[in-house]
N, CA and C of each residue as an Amber inpcrd file, in Angstrom:
protein
   705
  -7.9290000  -0.3950000  -7.0330000  -7.3520000  -0.1430000  -8.0430000
  -6.7980000  -1.5390000  -8.7330000  -7.0820000  -0.9680000  -9.9260000
  -6.8190000  -1.9840000 -10.7820000  -5.2470000  -2.2230000 -11.7020000
  -5.0120000  -3.6320000 -11.7360000  -3.8660000  -3.3350000 -12.0890000
  -4.0750000  -3.5620000 -14.0910000  -3.4700000  -2.5800000 -14.3240000
  -3.6520000  -2.6340000 -15.7860000  -3.0330000  -3.3340000 -16.7210000
  -1.4100000  -3.6820000 -16.0360000  -0.3150000  -4.6670000 -16.6830000
   0.2130000  -5.0610000 -15.4650000   0.6030000  -6.3370000 -15.4350000
   1.1940000  -6.8480000 -14.2310000   2.7160000  -6.0180000 -14.1420000
   3.2540000  -5.7400000 -15.1950000   4.4970000  -5.1980000 -15.6520000
   4.5890000  -3.9790000 -14.6070000   3.4510000  -3.3800000 -14.6240000
   3.2460000  -2.0880000 -13.7260000   2.2100000  -1.8650000 -12.8640000
   2.5970000  -2.4620000 -11.7750000   1.3070000  -3.0300000 -10.5400000
   1.5100000  -1.4940000 -10.1720000   0.1940000  -1.4700000  -9.4010000
   0.1600000   0.1520000  -8.5620000   1.2470000  -0.0380000  -7.4250000
   1.5030000  -0.6150000  -6.9820000   2.3820000  -0.6810000  -5.4250000
   2.8900000  -2.1040000  -4.9980000   4.0880000  -2.0150000  -4.4020000
   4.6130000  -3.1990000  -3.8120000   3.7390000  -4.0160000  -3.1270000
   3.0090000  -3.1890000  -2.3840000   2.1700000  -3.8810000  -1.3960000
   0.7510000  -4.8350000  -2.0470000   0.3630000  -3.9830000  -3.3200000
  -0.4900000  -4.3540000  -4.1450000  -0.3130000  -5.6510000  -4.9370000
   0.9770000  -5.7230000  -5.2110000   1.7920000  -6.9580000  -5.8490000
   1.7660000  -7.9990000  -4.9070000   2.5710000  -7.5620000  -3.6990000
   2.5420000  -8.6100000  -2.7000000   0.9900000  -9.5530000  -2.3280000
  -0.0130000  -8.6150000  -2.3530000  -1.1730000  -9.1680000  -2.3080000
  -1.7120000 -10.1400000  -3.0390000  -0.9140000  -9.9240000  -4.3670000
  -2.3030000 -10.3320000  -5.5480000  -1.1310000 -11.8150000  -5.7750000
  -0.0920000 -11.6140000  -5.3480000   0.6490000 -13.0330000  -5.8880000
   0.1910000 -14.2240000  -5.0750000  -0.2860000 -15.2060000  -5.7940000
  -0.4780000 -16.3510000  -5.7600000   0.3480000 -17.7380000  -5.3320000
   0.0460000 -18.6110000  -4.8610000   1.0770000 -19.6620000  -4.6510000
   1.2720000 -20.3310000  -6.2560000   0.8720000 -20.2250000  -7.2640000
   1.2570000 -20.6070000  -8.2590000   0.9360000 -19.7310000  -9.4560000
   1.8790000 -19.4340000 -10.5910000   1.7630000 -18.7780000 -11.7770000
  -0.0290000 -18.1450000 -12.1440000  -0.2640000 -19.9260000 -12.1640000
  -1.7520000 -19.5900000 -12.4980000  -2.5260000 -18.9220000 -11.6090000
  -2.6920000 -19.0440000 -10.2310000  -3.0800000 -18.2770000  -9.2950000
  -3.0080000 -16.3450000  -9.1680000  -1.6390000 -16.3900000  -9.6040000
  -1.0180000 -14.9460000  -9.6900000  -2.0370000 -14.5610000 -10.8870000
  -1.9820000 -15.2620000 -12.0190000  -2.5320000 -14.5310000 -13.2770000
  -3.9420000 -14.5580000 -12.8640000  -4.7710000 -15.2150000 -12.6380000
  -6.1750000 -14.9180000 -12.0010000  -6.3880000 -13.6830000 -11.2280000
  -5.6510000 -13.5900000 -10.1190000  -5.7970000 -12.4170000  -9.4060000
  -5.7910000 -11.1180000 -10.1710000  -4.7280000 -11.2790000 -11.2330000
  -4.4450000 -10.0070000 -12.0430000  -5.5600000  -9.9250000 -13.1900000
  -5.8330000 -11.0670000 -13.8720000  -7.3010000 -10.7460000 -14.3780000
  -8.5780000 -10.3580000 -13.7990000  -8.3300000 -10.9040000 -12.8350000
 -10.2280000 -10.4030000 -11.9170000  -9.9260000  -8.7530000 -11.7260000
  -8.5250000  -8.3840000 -11.0380000  -8.5350000  -7.1100000 -11.1540000
  -8.5410000  -5.8290000 -12.2790000  -7.9250000  -6.6130000 -13.2650000
  -8.1410000  -5.9280000 -14.6070000  -9.5010000  -5.6850000 -15.3120000
 -10.2210000  -6.4670000 -14.6600000 -11.8150000  -6.7420000 -15.0460000
 -12.3790000  -5.8600000 -13.7690000 -12.2580000  -5.6250000 -12.9920000
 -13.0820000  -4.8680000 -11.8860000 -12.9460000  -3.5490000 -11.8440000
 -11.7060000  -2.9260000 -11.6470000 -11.4480000  -1.4510000 -11.9770000
 -12.2570000  -0.8560000 -10.8030000 -11.8300000  -1.3740000  -9.6240000
 -12.1400000  -0.6760000  -8.6420000 -11.4800000   0.7690000  -8.4540000
 -12.2470000   1.8980000  -7.6580000 -11.5070000   2.8870000  -7.5840000
 -10.3200000   2.9640000  -6.3030000  -9.2580000   3.8320000  -6.5510000
  -8.2510000   3.5990000  -5.9720000  -8.3940000   4.3360000  -4.4660000
  -7.8050000   3.9470000  -3.5530000  -8.2660000   4.2290000  -2.3510000
  -6.8030000   4.7620000  -1.6430000  -5.6500000   4.1720000  -1.8270000
  -4.5950000   4.6190000  -1.1070000  -3.6760000   5.8780000  -1.5240000
  -4.3820000   6.4060000  -2.8140000  -3.2680000   8.0570000  -2.7460000
  -4.1630000   8.8200000  -2.0520000  -5.7330000   8.7430000  -2.0610000
  -6.6060000   9.1570000  -1.3600000  -5.9560000   9.6110000   0.3630000
  -5.9300000   8.2590000   0.7740000  -5.3700000   8.0480000   2.3350000
  -4.4140000   8.7810000   2.3090000  -3.1840000   8.9640000   1.5910000
  -2.1330000   9.2250000   1.9030000  -2.0210000  10.5350000   1.8260000
  -2.9230000  11.0950000   1.1470000  -3.0090000  13.1270000   1.5280000
  -3.2330000  13.4650000   2.9110000  -4.7070000  12.6180000   3.3210000
  -5.0370000  12.7730000   4.6470000  -4.1750000  12.4250000   5.6650000
  -3.3870000  11.0740000   5.6980000  -2.5540000  10.9610000   6.8510000
  -1.2600000  11.6560000   6.8430000  -0.7330000  12.2310000   5.7260000
   0.6070000  13.1760000   5.8680000  -0.3430000  14.8580000   6.5330000
  -1.3070000  14.6570000   6.0700000  -1.9000000  16.1750000   6.8210000
  -2.0670000  15.8220000   8.0680000  -2.5410000  14.7420000   8.6570000
  -2.5760000  14.4080000  10.2410000  -1.0710000  14.1290000  11.1320000
  -0.5920000  13.2480000  10.3390000   0.6500000  13.0750000  10.6680000
   1.9210000  14.4870000  11.1690000   1.4950000  15.1210000  10.1490000
   2.3310000  16.3550000  10.4410000   1.9410000  17.4970000  11.1490000
   0.8250000  17.5960000  11.6020000  -0.0710000  18.1550000  12.6860000
  -0.5540000  19.4410000  11.9290000  -0.7140000  19.1120000  10.4200000
  -1.1250000  20.1670000   9.7410000  -2.5580000  20.3390000   9.8570000
  -2.9790000  19.7870000  10.2640000  -4.6530000  19.7330000   9.9100000
  -4.8860000  18.8600000  11.6680000  -6.4090000  19.0390000  12.1470000
  -6.8070000  18.3620000  13.0560000  -7.4650000  16.8010000  12.6000000
  -7.7390000  16.0880000  13.4750000  -8.2840000  14.9030000  13.0230000
 -10.1030000  15.7420000  12.4940000 -10.3880000  16.4200000  13.5260000
 -12.0920000  16.8150000  12.9880000 -11.8820000  17.5190000  11.9100000
 -10.3620000  18.3350000  11.8010000 -10.6570000  19.3710000  10.3060000
 -10.7000000  18.1750000   9.0990000 -10.2340000  17.0980000   9.3460000
  -9.9000000  16.1520000   8.1850000 -11.0250000  15.2830000   8.0990000
 -11.7280000  15.0360000   9.1500000 -13.1250000  14.0260000   8.8070000
 -14.1540000  15.0210000   8.3610000 -14.0800000  15.8750000   8.4930000
 -15.0040000  16.9830000   8.1740000 -15.0150000  17.0590000   6.3440000
 -13.6960000  17.4210000   6.0630000 -13.3880000  17.4210000   4.6880000
 -13.5020000  16.1440000   3.7650000 -13.1000000  14.8680000   4.6920000
 -12.9990000  13.7370000   4.0470000 -14.8410000  13.5020000   3.6970000
 -15.6620000  14.0650000   4.5780000 -17.0380000  13.2240000   4.3360000
 -17.5870000  14.1760000   2.9510000 -16.5990000  14.5250000   2.2050000
 -17.2730000  15.2940000   1.1240000 -16.5350000  14.5040000  -0.0340000
 -16.0400000  13.4410000   0.0530000 -15.3250000  12.9360000  -1.1480000
 -16.4900000  11.7980000  -1.7860000 -16.1130000  11.9060000  -2.9290000
 -17.1430000  11.4730000  -3.8470000 -17.6550000  10.1270000  -4.0380000
 -16.6550000   9.5020000  -4.1000000 -16.6920000   8.1980000  -3.8920000
 -16.8690000   7.0570000  -2.6180000 -18.0130000   6.8380000  -2.3590000
 -18.5460000   6.3950000  -1.2410000 -17.3160000   5.0610000  -0.7690000
 -16.6550000   4.0490000  -1.4720000 -15.6160000   3.2980000  -1.1340000
 -14.5310000   3.9910000  -0.4100000 -13.7110000   4.9360000  -1.5140000
 -12.9400000   5.7600000  -0.7350000 -13.3100000   6.6280000   0.7070000
 -14.6520000   7.4110000   0.5930000 -14.8860000   7.9880000   1.7690000
 -15.0660000   7.3230000   2.8860000 -15.5150000   6.2320000   2.7460000
 -15.6340000   5.2030000   3.9930000 -14.4110000   4.7070000   4.2730000
 -13.4120000   4.3340000   3.5640000 -11.8860000   4.1970000   3.9300000
 -11.1160000   5.0580000   4.4180000 -11.3390000   6.2820000   4.1130000
 -10.8120000   7.4990000   4.7730000 -11.3200000   7.7020000   6.2840000
 -12.2460000   7.7060000   6.2150000 -13.3620000   8.0660000   7.5060000
 -12.9530000   6.8400000   8.4800000 -12.6800000   5.5730000   8.2210000
 -12.4180000   4.6420000   9.0750000 -10.7130000   4.7330000   9.6930000
 -10.0330000   5.0090000   8.5690000  -8.7470000   5.3190000   8.6220000
  -8.0850000   5.8190000   9.7520000  -9.0000000   7.4320000   9.5410000
  -8.2040000   8.7960000  10.2600000  -8.0720000   8.5440000  11.8560000
  -9.3120000   7.6000000  12.3760000  -9.0490000   7.5770000  14.0870000
  -7.8530000   6.5250000  14.1380000  -7.7210000   5.6330000  13.3820000
  -6.8180000   4.5520000  13.6290000  -5.5550000   5.6310000  13.5930000
  -5.0820000   6.4380000  12.5330000  -3.9430000   6.9420000  12.4150000
  -3.8110000   8.1240000  13.8940000  -4.9210000   8.7850000  14.0310000
  -4.6620000   9.3970000  15.0980000  -4.1990000   8.4740000  16.5750000
  -4.6000000   7.4990000  16.6970000  -3.8820000   6.3490000  17.5980000
  -2.6800000   6.1960000  17.1070000  -2.3410000   5.6470000  16.4720000
  -0.9770000   6.0400000  16.0430000   0.0070000   6.8790000  16.2980000
  -0.4630000   7.8690000  16.2560000   0.2710000   9.0310000  16.4370000
   0.4990000   9.4370000  17.9390000  -0.7150000   8.8750000  18.5410000
  -0.5030000   9.1520000  19.7900000   0.3190000   7.8240000  20.6600000
   0.3750000   6.9880000  20.3980000   0.9810000   5.9650000  20.9830000
   2.4610000   5.4110000  20.0120000   2.9810000   6.6560000  19.4950000
   4.2650000   6.7950000  18.9460000   4.8940000   7.9390000  19.2920000
   6.1030000   8.5400000  19.3580000   6.5720000   9.5110000  19.4550000
   7.0140000   9.9970000  17.9670000   6.3210000  10.8270000  17.4050000
   6.6810000  11.3510000  16.2080000   7.3970000  13.1100000  16.2500000
   8.5910000  13.1450000  16.1620000   9.4060000  13.9620000  16.3120000
   8.9140000  14.9010000  15.0670000   9.0690000  14.4910000  13.9830000
   8.5070000  14.7740000  12.4950000   8.2070000  13.8330000  11.6000000
   7.9360000  14.5430000  10.3410000   6.7990000  13.5960000   9.4810000
   6.7600000  14.2670000   8.5520000   7.4730000  13.6710000   7.0960000
   7.0690000  14.3070000   5.9650000   6.8610000  12.9480000   4.8160000
   5.8500000  13.6490000   3.8750000   5.5830000  12.6470000   3.0260000
   6.8440000  11.9500000   2.1180000   6.5580000  10.9480000   1.1680000
   7.6350000  10.3710000   0.8670000   7.5130000   9.9710000  -1.0630000
   8.4370000  10.2500000  -1.5860000   8.4360000  10.1590000  -2.9350000
   8.0190000   8.6780000  -3.1990000   8.1120000   8.5990000  -4.6750000
   7.1910000   7.2320000  -5.1840000   9.2950000   6.5240000  -5.9780000
   9.3080000   5.8310000  -5.2830000  10.4300000   4.7030000  -5.8680000
  10.1930000   3.5230000  -6.8110000  10.8090000   3.9910000  -8.2080000
  10.3230000   2.4770000  -9.0110000  11.8170000   1.8220000  -8.9660000
  10.9130000   0.2640000  -8.6310000  11.7670000  -0.6980000  -8.3430000
  11.8280000  -1.8700000  -9.1900000  13.0320000  -1.9830000  -9.8930000
  12.8260000  -3.3420000 -11.3730000  13.2040000  -4.4390000 -10.7720000
  12.2890000  -4.9980000 -10.4050000  12.1560000  -6.7340000 -10.1730000
  12.9750000  -7.4420000 -11.0940000  12.5100000  -7.3520000 -12.3590000
  13.3100000  -8.1230000 -13.3470000  13.0290000  -7.4490000 -14.1930000
  13.6660000  -7.7630000 -15.5190000  13.6250000  -7.0100000 -16.5300000
  12.3470000  -6.9520000 -17.4550000  11.3810000  -5.9160000 -17.3630000
  10.0780000  -5.7530000 -17.8530000   8.9900000  -6.0000000 -16.7550000
   9.4290000  -6.0620000 -15.6460000   8.7920000  -6.1560000 -14.2440000
   9.2040000  -4.7920000 -13.1930000   8.6270000  -3.5980000 -13.1320000
   8.6830000  -2.5880000 -12.6230000   7.4940000  -2.6320000 -11.6010000
   8.3560000  -1.8950000 -10.4130000   6.6570000  -2.0400000  -9.1050000
   7.1640000  -0.9050000  -8.8280000   6.3590000   0.1640000  -8.2880000
   6.4850000   1.6850000  -7.3230000   6.7910000   1.2390000  -6.1760000
   7.6370000   1.6070000  -5.2360000   7.5500000   1.6180000  -3.7050000
   7.6820000   2.8370000  -2.8720000   6.1410000   2.9480000  -2.1570000
   5.9790000   4.2870000  -1.7570000   5.5520000   4.2430000  -0.4730000
   6.3610000   4.8120000   0.4770000   5.6940000   4.8470000   2.0150000
   4.5830000   5.7820000   2.2110000   3.9440000   5.6010000   3.2610000
   2.8300000   6.8860000   3.5600000   3.6440000   7.9720000   3.7870000
   4.5030000   7.8590000   4.3840000   6.0330000   8.9340000   4.2180000
   6.9140000   8.3500000   5.6510000   8.3420000   9.3780000   5.9620000
   8.9700000   8.8190000   6.7080000   9.3750000  10.0320000   7.9910000
   9.5460000   9.8330000   8.7690000   9.8540000  10.9180000   9.9850000
  10.4320000  10.0700000  10.7330000  10.8790000  10.9530000  12.1960000
  11.7020000  10.5760000  13.5370000  10.4730000   9.9250000  14.1210000
  10.6710000   8.6850000  14.3770000   9.1430000   8.1040000  14.8160000
   9.9650000   7.0900000  16.1770000   9.7140000   6.9500000  17.5360000
  10.4960000   6.6160000  18.5610000  11.7750000   6.5950000  18.5450000
  12.3550000   7.8600000  18.4480000  13.8920000   7.8400000  18.4310000
  14.7240000   7.4550000  17.4230000  14.0930000   7.1200000  16.2960000
  14.7560000   7.0040000  14.9020000  14.0700000   7.1310000  13.7600000
  14.5550000   7.4690000  12.2040000  13.9930000   7.4380000  11.2190000
  13.4800000   6.4250000  10.6530000  12.2260000   5.9620000  10.2450000
  11.8360000   5.2560000   9.9280000  10.4230000   5.6990000   8.7960000
   9.8550000   4.7090000   8.0740000   9.2000000   4.8050000   6.9920000
   8.1570000   4.2620000   7.4430000   7.1020000   4.8650000   6.7280000
   5.8300000   4.0870000   7.5210000   5.0280000   3.6430000   6.2540000
   4.7130000   2.2790000   5.8430000   3.7020000   1.6500000   5.0890000
   2.5210000   1.2640000   5.5960000   1.9600000   1.2520000   4.3910000
   0.0650000   0.4710000   4.9310000  -0.2650000   0.1190000   3.8560000
  -1.2900000  -1.1770000   3.8590000  -2.1200000  -1.2620000   3.0150000
  -3.3470000  -0.8520000   2.9910000  -3.5520000   0.1690000   3.4450000
  -4.7540000   1.3260000   3.7120000  -5.9360000   0.6690000   2.9070000
  -5.7790000   0.3080000   1.6330000  -6.5480000   0.0890000   0.6250000
  -7.4830000  -1.3800000   0.6170000  -7.2220000  -2.0180000   2.1630000
  -7.9620000  -3.1950000   1.9120000  -8.2650000  -3.2810000   3.9450000
  -9.4700000  -4.5680000   4.2350000  -9.1680000  -4.2260000   5.7580000
  -8.9840000  -5.6190000   5.9320000  -8.3140000  -6.6260000   5.6140000
  -7.6590000  -7.7900000   5.8900000  -6.2030000  -7.8040000   5.8310000
  -5.6480000  -8.5070000   6.5260000  -4.2470000  -8.5780000   6.5390000
  -3.4940000  -9.5250000   5.7900000  -2.3750000  -9.0820000   5.3880000
  -1.7610000  -9.7530000   4.2440000  -1.2040000 -11.2260000   5.1660000
  -1.5420000 -12.3300000   4.3960000  -1.0480000 -13.4220000   5.0500000
   0.6190000 -13.5400000   5.0500000   1.1330000 -14.2500000   5.9490000
   2.6400000 -14.7310000   6.3930000   3.3780000 -14.5330000   5.0510000
   3.0180000 -15.2850000   3.8030000   3.7180000 -15.0980000   2.8970000
   3.9560000 -13.6270000   2.3210000   2.9580000 -13.1580000   2.2030000
   2.5340000 -12.1550000   1.5950000   3.1010000 -10.7520000   2.7330000
   3.2660000 -10.6710000   3.3370000   3.7800000  -9.6590000   4.3460000
   5.2400000 -10.3170000   4.5720000   5.8120000 -11.4910000   3.9150000
   7.1520000 -11.2020000   3.7390000   7.6110000 -10.9650000   2.6560000
   6.7450000 -11.1060000   1.4640000   7.0190000 -10.7210000   0.1370000
   7.1600000  -9.0860000   0.2070000   6.2270000  -8.3970000   0.8150000
   5.8530000  -7.2310000   0.8950000   7.0480000  -6.5850000   1.5460000
   7.4790000  -7.1280000   2.7550000   8.6850000  -6.3190000   3.3150000
  10.0600000  -6.4960000   2.7060000   9.9980000  -7.7490000   1.9840000
  11.6170000  -7.9840000   1.0630000  11.4840000  -7.0890000   0.1430000
  10.3950000  -6.5440000  -0.6760000  10.1870000  -5.2590000  -1.7750000
  10.7520000  -4.4470000  -1.1190000   9.7740000  -3.9070000  -0.0770000
  10.2620000  -2.6900000   0.5930000  11.7490000  -2.3740000   1.2620000
  12.3600000  -3.5630000   1.3430000  13.7430000  -3.1630000   1.9190000
  14.5960000  -3.6190000   0.7510000  14.5620000  -3.9550000  -0.4260000
  15.1490000  -4.0820000  -1.6130000  14.9170000  -2.9190000  -2.2980000
  13.6840000  -2.5710000  -2.3440000  13.1770000  -1.5030000  -3.3730000
  13.1950000   0.0240000  -2.8120000  13.2410000   0.1760000  -1.3060000
  13.3400000   1.4420000  -0.7860000  14.4660000   1.4620000   0.0380000
  14.2980000   0.6000000   1.2870000  15.1650000   1.1630000   2.2200000
  16.8370000   1.0030000   1.9740000  16.8450000  -0.0760000   1.2710000
  18.3710000   0.1100000   0.3780000  18.9960000   0.9430000  -0.6120000
  17.8600000   1.3520000  -1.3620000  17.9160000   2.6110000  -1.8680000
  18.2260000   4.1490000  -1.4190000  17.7120000   3.8960000  -0.0950000
  17.6000000   5.1740000   0.7780000  19.3590000   5.6520000   1.1620000
  20.4370000   4.3840000   0.8940000  21.6780000   4.6980000   1.5650000
  21.9230000   5.0470000   2.8080000  20.8760000   4.2600000   3.5980000
  21.3280000   4.3220000   5.4220000  20.2010000   5.6420000   5.5750000
  19.6540000   6.2680000   5.0060000  19.1130000   7.3560000   5.3940000
  17.9440000   6.9820000   6.4140000  16.8980000   5.8560000   5.8890000
  16.1470000   5.5100000   6.6000000  16.3760000   4.2590000   7.5260000
  16.0620000   4.1210000   8.8580000  16.9850000   3.4750000   9.6250000
  15.8990000   1.8880000   9.6730000  15.0650000   2.1640000   9.6710000
  13.9760000   0.8170000   9.6950000  12.4640000   1.4770000   8.9950000
  11.6960000   0.3120000   9.3600000  10.0200000   0.7280000   8.7220000
   9.3380000   0.2600000   9.5870000   8.0510000   0.4840000   9.6820000
   6.6680000   0.3150000  10.1880000   5.7840000  -0.2820000   9.4050000
   4.8880000  -0.9700000   9.6750000   3.6670000  -1.3300000   8.7400000
   2.4430000  -1.3300000   9.4040000   1.7950000  -0.4260000   8.8970000
   0.3380000  -0.4090000   9.7420000  -0.5080000  -1.1570000   8.8340000
  -1.2120000  -2.1610000   9.5890000  -2.4370000  -2.7620000   9.2540000
  -3.6620000  -2.4140000   9.8080000  -5.0050000  -2.1260000   9.0230000
  -5.8960000  -1.7490000   9.5200000  -6.8540000  -3.1650000   9.3370000
  -6.9100000  -3.9590000   9.9290000  -7.9190000  -5.2520000   9.6540000
  -9.2990000  -4.8540000  10.4880000 -10.0000000  -5.5810000   9.8330000
 -11.6510000  -5.5150000  10.1090000 -11.9100000  -6.6860000  10.9460000
 -12.3440000  -6.0300000  12.4050000 -12.9240000  -7.4740000  13.1760000
 -14.3780000  -7.6930000  12.9100000 -15.1610000  -7.4390000  13.7390000
 -16.5220000  -7.3950000  13.4250000 -17.3410000  -5.8430000  12.9050000
 -18.6750000  -6.2110000  12.1600000 -19.1290000  -4.9480000  11.6040000
 -19.2990000  -3.6570000  12.4730000 -19.8210000  -4.2690000  13.9050000
 -19.6300000  -3.6810000  14.8160000 -18.6120000  -2.4610000  15.4240000
 -17.6430000  -3.4610000  15.5130000 -16.2250000  -2.1570000  15.6590000
 -15.6190000  -1.9540000  14.6230000 -15.7400000  -2.3640000  13.6080000
 -15.4010000  -1.6870000  12.1710000 -13.6410000  -1.9390000  12.4270000
 -12.4890000  -0.9290000  12.0540000 -11.2160000  -1.5390000  11.6830000
 -10.3690000  -1.2940000  13.0640000  -9.1210000  -1.9860000  13.3260000
  -8.5110000  -1.8530000  14.4160000  -7.0010000  -1.9130000  13.9580000
  -6.0430000  -1.0300000  14.7160000  -4.9910000  -1.1260000  13.9480000
  -3.8050000  -1.9270000  14.6530000  -3.0710000  -2.4290000  13.8240000
  -2.1530000  -3.1690000  14.1210000  -0.7820000  -2.9120000  13.5560000
   0.2530000  -2.4200000  14.6030000   1.5680000  -1.8930000  13.9850000
   2.3880000  -3.1290000  14.1660000   2.9760000  -3.3780000  13.0730000
   4.3280000  -4.5590000  12.9130000   5.4830000  -3.4890000  12.3630000
   6.7780000  -3.9370000  12.7890000   8.2930000  -3.7680000  12.1770000
   8.5810000  -4.8200000  11.8700000   9.6120000  -4.3630000  10.4200000
  10.2370000  -5.3970000   9.5660000  10.9290000  -6.5790000  10.6180000
  11.0810000  -6.2780000  11.5410000  12.0780000  -7.4730000  12.3680000
  10.7990000  -8.4380000  13.0700000   9.3110000  -8.5430000  12.5320000
   8.4660000  -9.3690000  12.7810000   8.4040000 -10.5870000  11.7630000
   8.9140000 -10.2810000  10.8020000   8.7910000 -11.4750000   9.6240000
  10.4650000 -11.6650000   9.0530000  10.1510000 -12.6720000   8.6250000
  11.8750000 -12.7180000   8.1390000  11.4650000 -12.4500000   6.4380000
  12.2130000 -12.2570000   5.9760000  12.4450000 -11.7520000   4.3020000
  12.3190000 -12.9200000   3.5460000  12.0400000 -12.7430000   2.4430000
  12.0860000 -13.9410000   1.8080000  13.7430000 -14.5790000   1.3320000
  14.2210000 -15.5000000   1.5310000  15.4270000 -16.1240000   1.2100000
  15.6050000 -15.8300000  -0.1200000  16.8370000 -15.9910000  -0.5490000
  17.3270000 -15.5850000  -1.8490000  16.6150000 -17.0670000  -3.1200000
  16.1290000 -18.0890000  -2.9280000  15.7090000 -18.9580000  -3.4180000
  14.2070000 -18.7540000  -3.1750000  13.3650000 -17.9330000  -2.4680000
  12.0720000 -17.8700000  -2.4230000  12.0400000 -16.4600000  -3.1380000
  13.4940000 -15.5950000  -3.2720000  12.7960000 -14.4040000  -4.0110000
  12.7220000 -14.4240000  -5.3750000  13.7400000 -15.4230000  -5.9150000
  13.8000000 -15.9050000  -7.2500000  12.2310000 -16.8820000  -7.6590000
  12.0970000 -17.4770000  -6.6590000  10.7430000 -17.8220000  -6.9580000
   9.6930000 -17.2300000  -7.2510000   9.8350000 -16.2090000  -6.6620000
   8.2720000 -15.3850000  -6.4380000   8.7330000 -14.7320000  -8.0280000
   9.9340000 -14.3450000  -8.2570000   9.9690000 -13.6680000  -9.6130000
   9.6580000 -14.4970000 -10.9950000  10.1710000 -15.6940000 -10.8390000
   9.5610000 -16.7890000 -11.5000000   8.0030000 -16.7410000 -11.8510000
   7.5680000 -16.9640000 -11.0280000   6.1410000 -16.9640000 -10.5610000
   5.3070000 -15.8420000 -11.4520000   5.9590000 -14.5910000 -10.9880000
   5.4340000 -13.4000000 -12.0490000   5.4550000 -13.1850000 -13.4420000
   7.1160000 -13.9680000 -14.0110000   7.1950000 -14.1110000 -15.2970000
   6.3170000 -15.0430000 -15.9290000   6.2470000 -16.0820000 -15.5520000
   5.0290000 -17.1070000 -16.0030000   3.6200000 -16.5090000 -15.8790000
   3.2680000 -15.8460000 -14.8900000   1.8200000 -15.0350000 -14.5160000
   1.7290000 -14.4750000 -15.7460000   2.6840000 -13.3630000 -15.9770000
   2.4890000 -12.4230000 -17.4460000   2.5610000 -13.3420000 -18.8100000
   3.0240000 -13.8630000 -18.6800000   2.7670000 -14.9380000 -20.0410000
   1.1690000 -15.3900000 -19.6840000   0.6120000 -16.0370000 -18.8520000
  -0.5160000 -16.4670000 -18.7270000  -1.7810000 -15.4720000 -19.2330000
  -1.5560000 -14.3910000 -18.4320000  -2.2230000 -13.2430000 -18.5710000
  -2.5380000 -12.7770000 -20.0480000  -1.5040000 -12.5740000 -20.6280000
  -0.9130000 -12.1970000 -22.2390000  -1.7230000 -13.2670000 -23.3310000
  -1.6660000 -14.4830000 -22.7840000  -2.3030000 -15.7110000 -23.6820000
  -4.0350000 -15.7620000 -23.3910000  -4.4250000 -15.5960000 -22.0310000
  -5.8330000 -15.5820000 -21.9700000  -6.3780000 -14.5280000 -21.4480000
  -6.0680000 -13.5040000 -21.2090000  -7.2990000 -12.2640000 -20.9290000
  -8.1020000 -11.6940000 -22.2570000  -9.0110000 -11.5860000 -21.9000000
  -9.8690000 -11.0130000 -23.0790000 -10.4390000  -9.8190000 -22.3100000
  -9.9420000  -8.5310000 -23.0630000 -10.6420000  -7.2420000 -22.2550000
 -12.3070000  -7.2980000 -21.9160000 -12.7020000  -6.8720000 -21.2610000
 -14.3190000  -6.6900000 -21.2730000 -14.3690000  -4.8410000 -21.5950000
 -15.8790000  -4.9450000 -22.1180000 -15.7440000  -3.5410000 -22.4710000
 -15.3440000  -2.3290000 -21.3690000 -14.7030000  -1.5190000 -21.7890000
 -14.1460000  -0.7450000 -21.0580000 -15.1030000   0.3320000 -19.9950000
 -14.5220000   0.4530000 -18.8470000 -15.8730000   0.9740000 -17.7250000
 -14.8000000   1.9550000 -17.9090000 -15.6360000   3.1550000 -17.3560000
 -15.1180000   4.5430000 -16.7530000 -14.6780000   4.5330000 -15.0460000
 -13.0690000   4.3860000 -15.3710000 -12.7010000   3.7380000 -13.9260000
 -12.4770000   5.6700000 -13.0860000 -13.1760000   5.4230000 -11.8820000
 -12.9230000   6.1500000 -11.2720000 -11.6980000   6.8730000 -10.6110000
 -11.3740000   8.0090000 -10.3730000 -10.3590000   8.2930000  -9.9490000
 -10.3880000   9.0470000  -8.6830000  -9.1920000   8.8450000  -7.8510000
  -9.1300000   9.9390000  -6.9620000  -9.5190000  11.3930000  -6.7860000
 -10.0780000  11.5460000  -5.6230000 -10.4230000  13.1710000  -5.5200000
  -8.8830000  14.0610000  -5.6520000  -8.8290000  15.1490000  -6.0870000
  -7.9120000  15.9960000  -6.2350000  -7.4000000  16.4820000  -4.8760000
  -6.3140000  16.9400000  -4.6460000  -5.6900000  17.0950000  -3.3310000
  -6.9350000  18.4530000  -2.6740000  -7.3830000  18.2170000  -1.7630000
  -8.8110000  19.3900000  -1.2600000  -7.9320000  20.0930000  -0.3610000
  -6.5350000  19.8890000  -0.3000000  -5.9020000  20.9690000   0.6980000
  -4.7280000  21.8050000   0.1550000  -4.4440000  21.5650000  -0.9970000
  -3.9540000  22.5440000  -1.8340000  -2.3940000  22.5220000  -1.6010000
  -1.9440000  21.4980000  -1.2780000  -0.3960000  20.7870000  -0.9630000
  -0.0530000  19.5230000  -1.2020000
């Protein structure tokens, strides 16, 4: 998924993943994505995950449907992730699960980012939101993870007025080509959130990166951007 403008990053998790150690590095990441324009994966996986974790459809039914996805990179990602979601559902007690709305979070004036879980439900005895960077098969670095969970806490958990007690982070890391992806589940207690000083340093990084992108980026010839498949299940 490309970032058309850094001010409107596609998600908090994308934003955290593309933050560099400097404004220049962040700007370069953004400009690279603006030119690449790869297909979006996360919304497609969110649809399939919600159907699986709510027991609306079986793994086999979803895999059959996923094989019909037009774009190969999206199709392969969904097919790789579905068994891991099944593994997650079998190793955690999920009493109920619902899809979640997107919450806009204003980091600072002119910089908004949406925060949207995969969904939320009563998991392991408490109401938890589930987040996952399904659009990639490598783990966030320590600092990227700390940034992501800070944005999740400020932009989603704090806005829910106590309705969400905690959240889980599902990573699908790639080990070897033969073994494919593996599931790792972490909760927000596994990493420290950014300190106030670090948080405002991140904000300044973004502000400076925006200025660099506006000054240096020259759009390449427009390409047709692949979009997600329409919801194949009618819900």
